[in-house]
C-alpha atoms as one frame of an Amber mdcrd trajectory, in Angstrom:
protein
   3.319  13.761 -36.348   4.756  11.417 -38.959   3.833   7.801 -39.548   6.760
   5.517 -40.279   6.035   1.940 -41.394   8.912  -0.479 -41.771   8.467  -3.702
 -43.778   9.083  -7.154 -42.342  12.739  -6.986 -41.373  14.632  -6.036 -38.260
  14.986  -2.361 -37.470  18.547  -1.688 -36.438  19.117   2.013 -35.974  21.502
   3.772 -33.657  20.182   6.948 -32.050  22.151   9.789 -30.537  19.821   9.781
 -27.543  17.380   7.423 -25.909  13.755   7.519 -26.996  11.113   6.113 -24.665
   8.986   3.313 -26.044   5.299   4.066 -26.121   2.736   1.397 -26.823  -0.604
   2.180 -28.474  -3.236  -0.436 -27.692  -6.360  -1.591 -29.397  -5.955  -0.414
 -32.951  -9.338   0.047 -34.582 -10.343  -1.953 -37.626  -7.456  -4.409 -37.445
  -8.436  -8.019 -37.868  -5.813 -10.770 -37.684  -3.188  -8.298 -38.843   0.452
  -9.331 -38.812   2.931  -6.482 -39.021   6.384  -5.517 -37.875   7.869  -2.259
 -36.692   5.113   0.301 -37.085   5.864   3.509 -35.215   4.348   6.917 -34.685
   7.143   9.441 -34.231   6.168  12.831 -32.852   8.000  16.032 -32.044   8.391
  14.964 -28.405  10.788  12.300 -29.621   8.514   9.472 -28.589   8.203   6.223
 -30.474   4.776   4.660 -30.230   4.724   1.029 -31.130   1.359  -0.369 -32.143
   0.195  -3.401 -30.234  -3.181  -4.689 -29.072  -4.439  -5.266 -25.556  -6.002
  -8.653 -26.220  -3.370  -9.888 -28.644  -0.490 -12.280 -28.224   2.758 -10.579
 -29.025   6.416 -11.114 -28.430   9.309  -8.722 -28.237  12.089 -10.853 -29.653
  15.625  -9.519 -30.020  15.674  -6.126 -28.364  19.317  -5.874 -27.399  20.524
  -2.734 -25.638  24.019  -1.615 -26.585  25.313   1.134 -24.320  28.358   3.220
 -25.161  29.891   6.297 -23.584  27.545   8.553 -25.549  24.549   6.650 -24.147
  23.393   5.542 -27.574  21.212   2.528 -27.935  21.035  -0.084 -30.639  17.604
  -1.544 -31.078  16.438  -4.489 -33.109  12.689  -4.750 -32.622  10.344  -7.336
 -34.000   6.669  -7.352 -33.112   4.219 -10.068 -34.022   0.604  -9.101 -33.419
  -2.655 -10.937 -33.885  -5.835  -8.924 -33.539  -9.038 -10.875 -32.993 -11.339
  -8.084 -31.870 -11.846  -4.442 -32.739 -10.884  -2.257 -29.788 -10.878   1.448
 -29.041  -7.490   3.205 -29.191  -5.548   3.527 -25.944  -2.039   4.948 -25.707
   0.557   3.440 -23.416   3.928   4.865 -22.424   7.043   3.119 -21.149   9.773
   5.514 -20.039  13.341   4.946 -21.120  14.494   3.901 -17.664  12.709   0.605
 -18.163  15.259  -0.137 -20.866  18.371   0.901 -18.962  18.172   1.207 -15.193
  21.176   1.585 -12.933  20.848   0.126  -9.470  21.037   2.119  -6.287  23.970
   1.981  -3.872  26.487   1.291  -6.608  29.328   0.839  -4.144  27.758  -2.102
  -2.279  28.326  -5.097  -4.555  27.013  -7.545  -1.958  23.623  -5.869  -1.661
  20.539  -7.666  -2.968  16.970  -6.430  -3.335  14.030  -8.248  -1.751  11.068
  -5.920  -2.396   8.287  -6.468   0.162  10.132  -9.468   1.663  12.898  -7.194
   2.944  13.513  -7.709   6.674  12.667  -4.787   8.912  15.265  -2.074   9.440
  14.802   0.043  12.543  16.085   3.627  12.662  19.757   4.018  13.487  20.800
   5.150  16.947  21.779   8.484  15.411  18.185   9.131  14.302  16.482  11.508
  16.748  12.761  12.268  16.778  11.708  15.875  17.194  10.346  16.880  20.594
   6.651  17.710  21.022   5.778  21.386  21.558   6.076  22.716  25.083   3.143
  21.844  27.295   2.054  18.682  25.435   2.232  15.159  26.801   1.376  11.807
  25.132  -2.067  10.383  25.883  -2.326   7.597  23.312  -0.909   5.747  20.331
  -2.504   3.972  17.372  -0.461   1.216  15.686  -0.863  -0.822  12.519   1.913
  -3.335  11.826   2.620  -6.016   9.291   3.666  -9.401  10.645   7.390 -10.042
  10.964   9.742 -11.898   8.635   8.379 -15.294   7.763   8.986 -18.487   5.846
   7.583 -19.293   2.414   3.828 -19.037   2.463   3.111 -22.020   0.200   4.743
 -24.836  -1.777   4.254 -23.240  -5.198   7.637 -21.639  -5.806   9.888 -24.424
  -4.575   7.856 -27.217  -6.171   7.759 -25.477  -9.543  11.489 -24.753  -9.387
  12.185 -28.448  -8.812   9.951 -29.405 -11.741  12.050 -27.282 -14.081  15.264
 -28.621 -12.559  14.145 -32.225 -13.003  13.354 -31.620 -16.659  16.841 -30.185
 -17.238  18.434 -33.054 -15.311  16.705 -35.591 -17.542  18.114 -33.824 -20.595
  21.592 -33.449 -19.062  21.343 -29.672 -19.432  22.540 -28.439 -16.032  25.538
 -26.231 -15.349  27.752 -26.797 -12.270  25.702 -24.172 -10.398  22.530 -25.822
 -11.668  23.637 -29.135 -10.154  23.503 -27.407  -6.749  20.015 -25.944  -7.190
  18.138 -29.124  -6.253  20.055 -29.528  -2.991  19.697 -25.823  -2.179  15.975
 -25.886  -2.906  15.398 -29.006  -0.845  17.362 -27.515   2.078  15.256 -24.393
   1.756  12.052 -26.437   1.632  13.117 -28.491   4.629  13.813 -25.465   6.811
  10.570 -23.762   5.784   8.619 -26.961   6.473  10.328 -27.321   9.852   9.419
 -23.784  10.958   6.018 -23.996   9.275   4.802 -22.467   6.050   4.019 -18.781
   6.419   5.204 -18.734  10.037   7.461 -16.243  11.794  11.149 -17.027  11.858
  13.359 -16.033  14.783  14.179 -12.850  12.895  10.474 -12.070  12.554   9.980
 -12.503  16.286  12.950 -10.276  17.097  11.662  -7.552  14.778   8.443  -7.152
  16.751  10.095  -7.518  20.136  12.323  -4.599  19.173   9.477  -2.402  17.898
   7.444  -3.039  21.066  10.405  -2.327  23.319  11.218   0.931  21.553   7.572
   2.017  21.746   7.607   1.492  25.509  10.776   3.501  26.023   9.614   6.284
  23.706   6.193   6.752  25.325   6.850   5.255  28.735   4.359   7.499  30.532
   1.496   5.841  28.622   2.149   2.343  29.866   1.058   2.560  33.462  -0.777
  -0.197  35.344  -3.872   2.025  35.330  -3.963   2.137  31.516  -4.949  -0.553
  29.023  -3.423  -1.752  25.747  -5.785  -3.397  23.239  -4.445  -5.939  20.743
  -6.277  -6.868  17.542  -5.115  -9.178  14.748  -6.328 -10.505  11.417  -6.552
 -13.953  12.975  -3.744 -15.390  10.841  -1.173 -17.187  12.982   1.785 -15.079
  11.837  -0.141 -11.923  12.765  -1.142 -13.377  16.149   2.437 -14.467  16.844
   3.714 -11.017  15.834   1.316  -9.385  18.292   2.550 -11.643  21.092   6.183
 -10.816  20.368   5.377  -7.097  20.182   3.691  -7.288  23.584   6.705  -9.191
  24.945   8.894  -6.277  23.910   6.418  -3.757  25.290   6.200  -5.432  28.690
   9.797  -6.542  29.190  10.470  -3.479  31.363   6.995  -3.129  32.837   5.107
  -6.403  33.206   2.106  -4.878  34.980   0.708  -3.328  31.774  -2.904  -4.382
  31.237  -3.223  -6.192  27.892  -6.692  -6.686  26.413  -6.730  -9.173  23.521
  -9.662  -8.527  21.205 -11.306 -10.935  18.792  -9.724 -11.161  15.316 -11.245
  -8.620  12.955 -10.981  -9.624   9.304 -13.172  -6.791   8.047 -10.636  -4.264
   9.388  -7.378  -6.185   9.002  -7.913  -8.769   6.234 -10.281  -6.865   3.986
  -8.719  -7.895   0.668 -10.446 -11.259   1.020 -13.885  -9.938   1.975 -14.229
  -6.871  -0.268 -16.235  -7.980  -3.310 -15.431  -4.935  -5.447 -11.710  -5.439
  -4.880 -11.836  -9.143  -5.624 -13.719  -8.417  -8.844 -11.206  -5.735  -9.796
  -8.260  -8.047  -9.231  -9.743 -10.758 -11.415 -11.121  -8.681 -14.271  -9.342
  -5.332 -14.666  -7.702  -5.397 -18.115  -5.695  -2.197 -17.649  -3.815  -3.628
 -14.684  -3.422  -6.984 -16.372  -1.954  -5.413 -19.476   0.500  -3.150 -17.680
   1.915  -5.994 -15.614   2.098  -8.170 -18.708   4.022  -5.464 -20.560   6.512
  -5.017 -17.717   7.094  -8.762 -17.531   7.693  -8.838 -21.301  10.071  -5.896
 -21.502  13.325  -6.691 -23.300  15.319  -6.035 -20.135  13.132  -8.431 -18.144
  13.710 -11.174 -20.686  17.429 -10.427 -20.897  17.869 -10.622 -17.109  15.736
 -13.770 -16.907  17.862 -15.514 -19.510  21.019 -14.276 -17.804  19.940 -15.888
 -14.514  18.883 -19.124 -16.175  22.099 -19.519 -18.178  24.063 -19.773 -14.957
  21.836 -22.695 -13.943  20.993 -24.391 -17.242  22.736 -24.815 -20.568  22.010
 -22.385 -23.369  20.042 -25.014 -25.281  17.734 -25.611 -22.330  17.238 -21.878
 -21.768  16.339 -21.580 -25.441  13.730 -24.285 -24.941  12.235 -22.370 -22.012
  12.328 -19.097 -23.953  10.492 -20.718 -26.839   7.773 -22.052 -24.561   8.910
 -25.646 -24.349   7.810 -25.753 -20.722   4.401 -24.315 -20.046   1.614 -24.723
 -17.503  -1.778 -23.948 -18.927  -4.053 -21.906 -16.667  -7.557 -23.215 -16.195
 -10.600 -20.977 -16.303 -10.391 -20.335 -12.560  -6.792 -19.116 -12.594  -5.920
 -15.556 -11.733  -3.596 -14.453 -14.534  -2.115 -11.790 -12.268  -0.904 -14.531
  -9.942   2.892 -14.772  -9.900   2.605 -18.516  -9.373   1.496 -18.987 -12.996
   4.531 -19.980 -15.084   4.713 -20.155 -18.851   8.065 -18.789 -20.030  11.582
 -17.963 -18.894  10.431 -14.784 -17.107   7.814 -16.595 -15.045  10.321 -19.301
 -14.140  12.837 -16.740 -12.861  10.108 -14.825 -11.010   9.322 -18.149  -9.334
  12.983 -18.604  -8.353  13.233 -14.999  -7.142  10.023 -15.325  -5.122  11.284
 -18.468  -3.409  14.628 -17.003  -2.369  13.260 -13.533  -1.602  12.575 -14.747
   1.958  16.149 -16.020   2.292  17.266 -13.359   4.750  14.504 -14.376   7.159
  15.801 -17.937   7.467  17.049 -19.278  10.788  20.008 -21.149   9.285  22.910
 -18.908   8.196  23.615 -21.225   5.253  20.271 -20.250   3.717  20.271 -16.486
   4.229  22.360 -15.766   1.121  20.468 -18.000  -1.297  19.170 -15.103  -3.380
  22.708 -13.747  -3.699  23.919 -17.146  -4.879  21.624 -17.178  -7.900  21.003
 -13.467  -8.594  23.560 -10.710  -8.936  22.846  -7.208  -7.705  21.360  -5.875
 -10.944  19.164  -8.935 -11.483  17.746  -8.822  -7.967  17.121  -5.096  -8.420
  15.157  -5.692 -11.598  13.027  -8.534 -10.270  12.414  -6.537  -7.101  11.068
  -3.819  -9.397   8.752  -6.318 -11.083   7.413  -7.395  -7.690   7.027  -3.740
  -6.682   5.071  -3.047  -9.875   2.713  -5.922  -9.085   2.131  -4.630  -5.549
   1.838  -1.015  -6.717  -0.867  -1.781  -9.256  -2.836  -4.406  -7.345  -2.617
  -3.099  -3.749  -1.246   0.429  -3.898  -1.724   3.779  -5.668  -2.267   2.026
  -9.017  -3.679   4.023 -11.961  -5.156   7.515 -11.630  -8.903   7.236 -11.148
  -8.809   3.682  -9.804  -9.381   3.842  -6.053 -10.649   0.316  -5.451  -7.193
  -0.829  -4.293  -7.388   1.367  -1.190 -11.052   2.245  -0.713 -11.364  -0.901
   1.380  -8.967   0.609   3.953 -11.383   3.444   4.797 -13.026   1.627   7.747
  -9.563   1.078   9.224  -8.735   4.779   8.947 -12.103   5.591  10.514 -11.209
   3.216  13.361  -8.014   5.212  14.017  -9.981   8.450  14.326 -12.791   6.865
  16.348 -10.299   5.403  18.827  -8.590   8.761  19.254 -11.940  10.517  19.782
 -12.900   7.957  22.428  -9.672   8.567  24.317 -10.109  12.337  24.204 -13.811
  12.614  24.964 -14.341   9.923  27.587 -12.525  10.602  30.875 -13.118   6.995
  31.919 -11.452   5.579  28.809  -8.206   3.953  29.946  -7.112   2.570  26.571
  -3.796   4.285  25.881  -2.685   2.107  22.961  -4.485   0.296  20.151  -2.224
  -2.293  18.511  -3.276  -3.894  15.200  -1.396  -6.697  13.417  -2.031  -7.598
   9.826  -0.404  -8.085   6.421   1.073  -6.358   3.377  -2.426  -6.497   1.855
  -3.537  -4.287   4.754  -0.682  -1.863   5.210  -0.189  -1.045   1.516  -3.812
   0.116   0.928  -3.809   1.937   4.267  -0.581   3.770   3.434  -2.016   4.646
   0.018  -5.164   6.059   1.583  -3.019   8.262   3.838  -1.305   9.764   0.747
   2.029  10.366   2.456   3.888  12.917   0.291   6.661  11.512  -1.894   6.123
   8.122  -0.350   2.694   6.583  -0.942   0.721   9.359  -2.625   1.438   9.070
  -6.335  -0.571   6.959  -8.757   0.438   6.754 -12.418  -1.272   8.361 -15.378
  -3.340   5.854 -17.411  -0.926   6.319 -20.314   2.190   5.711 -18.241   3.925
   2.757 -16.622   5.095   2.714 -12.998   8.883   2.968 -12.842  11.443   3.747
 -10.176  12.242   6.991 -11.993   8.726   8.419 -12.200   7.414   7.275  -8.811
   8.826   7.202  -5.243   6.806   4.121  -4.231   9.062   1.257  -3.052   7.929
  -2.064  -1.675  10.826  -2.357   0.754   9.898   1.012   2.325   6.097   0.761
   2.267   5.679  -2.878   3.264   8.871  -4.504   4.448   8.421  -7.289   6.952
   7.128  -5.794  10.240   6.420  -2.441   8.539   4.406  -0.273  10.903   2.450
   2.973  11.062   2.125   4.685  14.438   0.065   7.747  15.318   1.119   9.367
  18.580  -1.510  11.498  20.288  -0.477  14.490  22.426  -2.693  16.671  24.634
  -1.917  20.081  26.098  -1.599  19.805  29.862  -3.676  22.940  30.536  -5.867
  23.299  27.436  -7.232  19.790  27.046  -9.064  20.573  23.825  -5.729  21.118
  22.072  -4.718  17.769  20.578  -1.751  17.048  18.310  -0.961  13.972  16.227
   2.386  12.809  14.904   2.786   9.933  12.428   5.750   7.573  12.401   6.318
   5.193   9.506   8.706   2.424  10.475   9.455   4.521  13.569  10.519   7.584
  11.583   8.591  10.856  11.266   6.584  11.384   8.088   4.096  14.003   6.979
   0.396  13.547   6.475  -1.009  14.198   3.013  -0.103  17.453   1.310  -3.288
  19.389   2.123  -2.828  18.678   5.847  -1.028  21.595   7.460   1.269  20.914
  10.390   1.457  23.447  13.213   4.580  24.942  11.598   6.074  24.333   8.174
   8.940  22.248   9.525   6.928  20.355  12.152   5.618  16.778  12.105   2.859
  17.612  14.606  -0.675  18.238  13.347  -3.768  19.644  14.986  -6.168  16.723
  15.361  -9.273  18.663  14.305  -7.515  19.996  11.214  -6.426  16.471  10.426
  -9.996  15.217  10.595 -11.185  17.992   8.303  -8.450  17.197   5.807  -9.565
  13.563   5.527 -13.274  14.424   5.639 -13.704  14.196   1.879 -12.475  10.602
   1.841 -15.355   9.319   3.916 -18.017  10.620   6.258 -16.383  10.741   9.647
 -18.500  11.595  12.655
C-alpha cells in the first residue's frame, strides 16, 4: 500500500475507471490538524480519504464528469478539524453512490416516494401456488401498516415556508419559486382538513381492498362459527385502517364475528417503549456518522442544489449552501431527526419529505406535487437517502447491531403462540389474528424474519448501504398498508401435519434461508421445522 499526500490545492485527475471512495475515521494522534487530499491507495484500487468521526468537514467541489468511457473527473477538498484522539476505523463508500442510474429508465413520469409509496396490490395476472393435496386453511396471522396518510406534523411545511419567506424578502425567487408558497399552503390546508397523520381516501381504499382479497382467498375461514380478532397500536390511523380492513373482509359476509382487542403498544408500538432502542437511536455514533456521510456526499449536494436552483436564484442557493440559514439544535435534539435543517441538503430533504405523501392526497391537484419540484433522478436519490435512514435506524442496519429488530421478538412469538393455540385447542374458534401498526413495527419485524434477498442483509461495519450492494427498499418493505400474512394449513386426515405460507404484500415469499420448505420450489413450510429454525432467536415454548 502506498501513501499519497497532496498539498493544499485541488486534486483534478481523470481516471480510466471509477475508484470507490473509502473514508478512514478517527486518525490517531491528530490534534486540530488541517489537511487536504490525503489518500491511501492500495492494490484493490480503493482510495481511502482520511476524515474523523467527530470532526466537522465539508466536501466542496466534487463534480462528476461522465463520458462514454465512464471516466470521472474529481476535484476534492477536505477540511478537517480533530479535537479528540480516536481509534482508527475504516469506512467504505462504493462507487455507485457517486453515479447511480435510476430504475425504469423508460418511465420519465415516475417518481420515488420511499416508505410513503402508496400500496400496490398484486396484478390480476399474479397467481398464488396451490397448497399441497389434502391441506385446507385453518388460520391466518396478519401484520399491516396503516394506509396512506396525510403529513404527520407541521415541521416540513412550516420550515419550507420559512425558507421561502426569507427568499421573498430578498427578491430571490424564480418563477417556479413564486408558486411554492401557494402550493405549500394548499398542501397544508388539505392536510389540516383531513387531519394530520390521518388516513386519506386512498389509505382507506387500500385496506378495504386487502381485507376483501383476504376473504375471497381464504373464504372457508370466515364462517359465522369462527372469530376474527383485531388489535391495533392505539394510534387513530392504525385503528381506522383496521376498521376499513374489516369493512373489506365483511362486505361479502357480514355475519363474521369480530373481536376488537385492547390496543397493545408493547407488541405494536414498541419503538417508543423499548429503552435499549431509544438509547441506541440517540447515542449510536456509527449510525450517526454513516447517515451524515450519505447526506454529505457530493451527489447529494449536487442534487439538492439542482432542486433549489429551480425555486431560488443562484445567489440565494449559494447563501443556503454556505450556511446562511441554519437552525441550531438544542441539547435535547435528536441529530438523526430529518426535521433538523442546517444546509441546502436538509432543506431539500424537508421539501421532499413534505411532498412525499403527495400521491395520498384526496385532491388531484396535489397528487403530483413531488413531480412538480423533483425530477425522476432527484426523487430517486432522495428516496435513497430516506431508505438509508430507515435501513440503519429501523432495519437490518450494521452487522452485529441487532437492537433495531430485537424489540420485534415478542411480536414474532405472538404469531407462533397464536398458531399453536389454534392447532392445540379444539375449542379455539379464532381463525384470524389481525394486527395494525406502523412502519416502525413492520420494518423491524420484517428484518427479524430475514426474508432472503429482501430484508435479510445488514451491511459490513466498513461499508455503506447502497442500492447496489443491498436489496432492501423502503417502498417494498414498508410502503403504505404494507402487510405480512402467514396462512396456516392443516392436513384433513393427519391433523398433526401443519404447513405455513408467508405472503408479503399479498405475494409469496420465502422464510429465512435456513428454513427448508417442503420442496425446493415450494412456499409452504412445515410448522414444526419453522419453529426450530427460529428457535435460536428467542426461547419459544
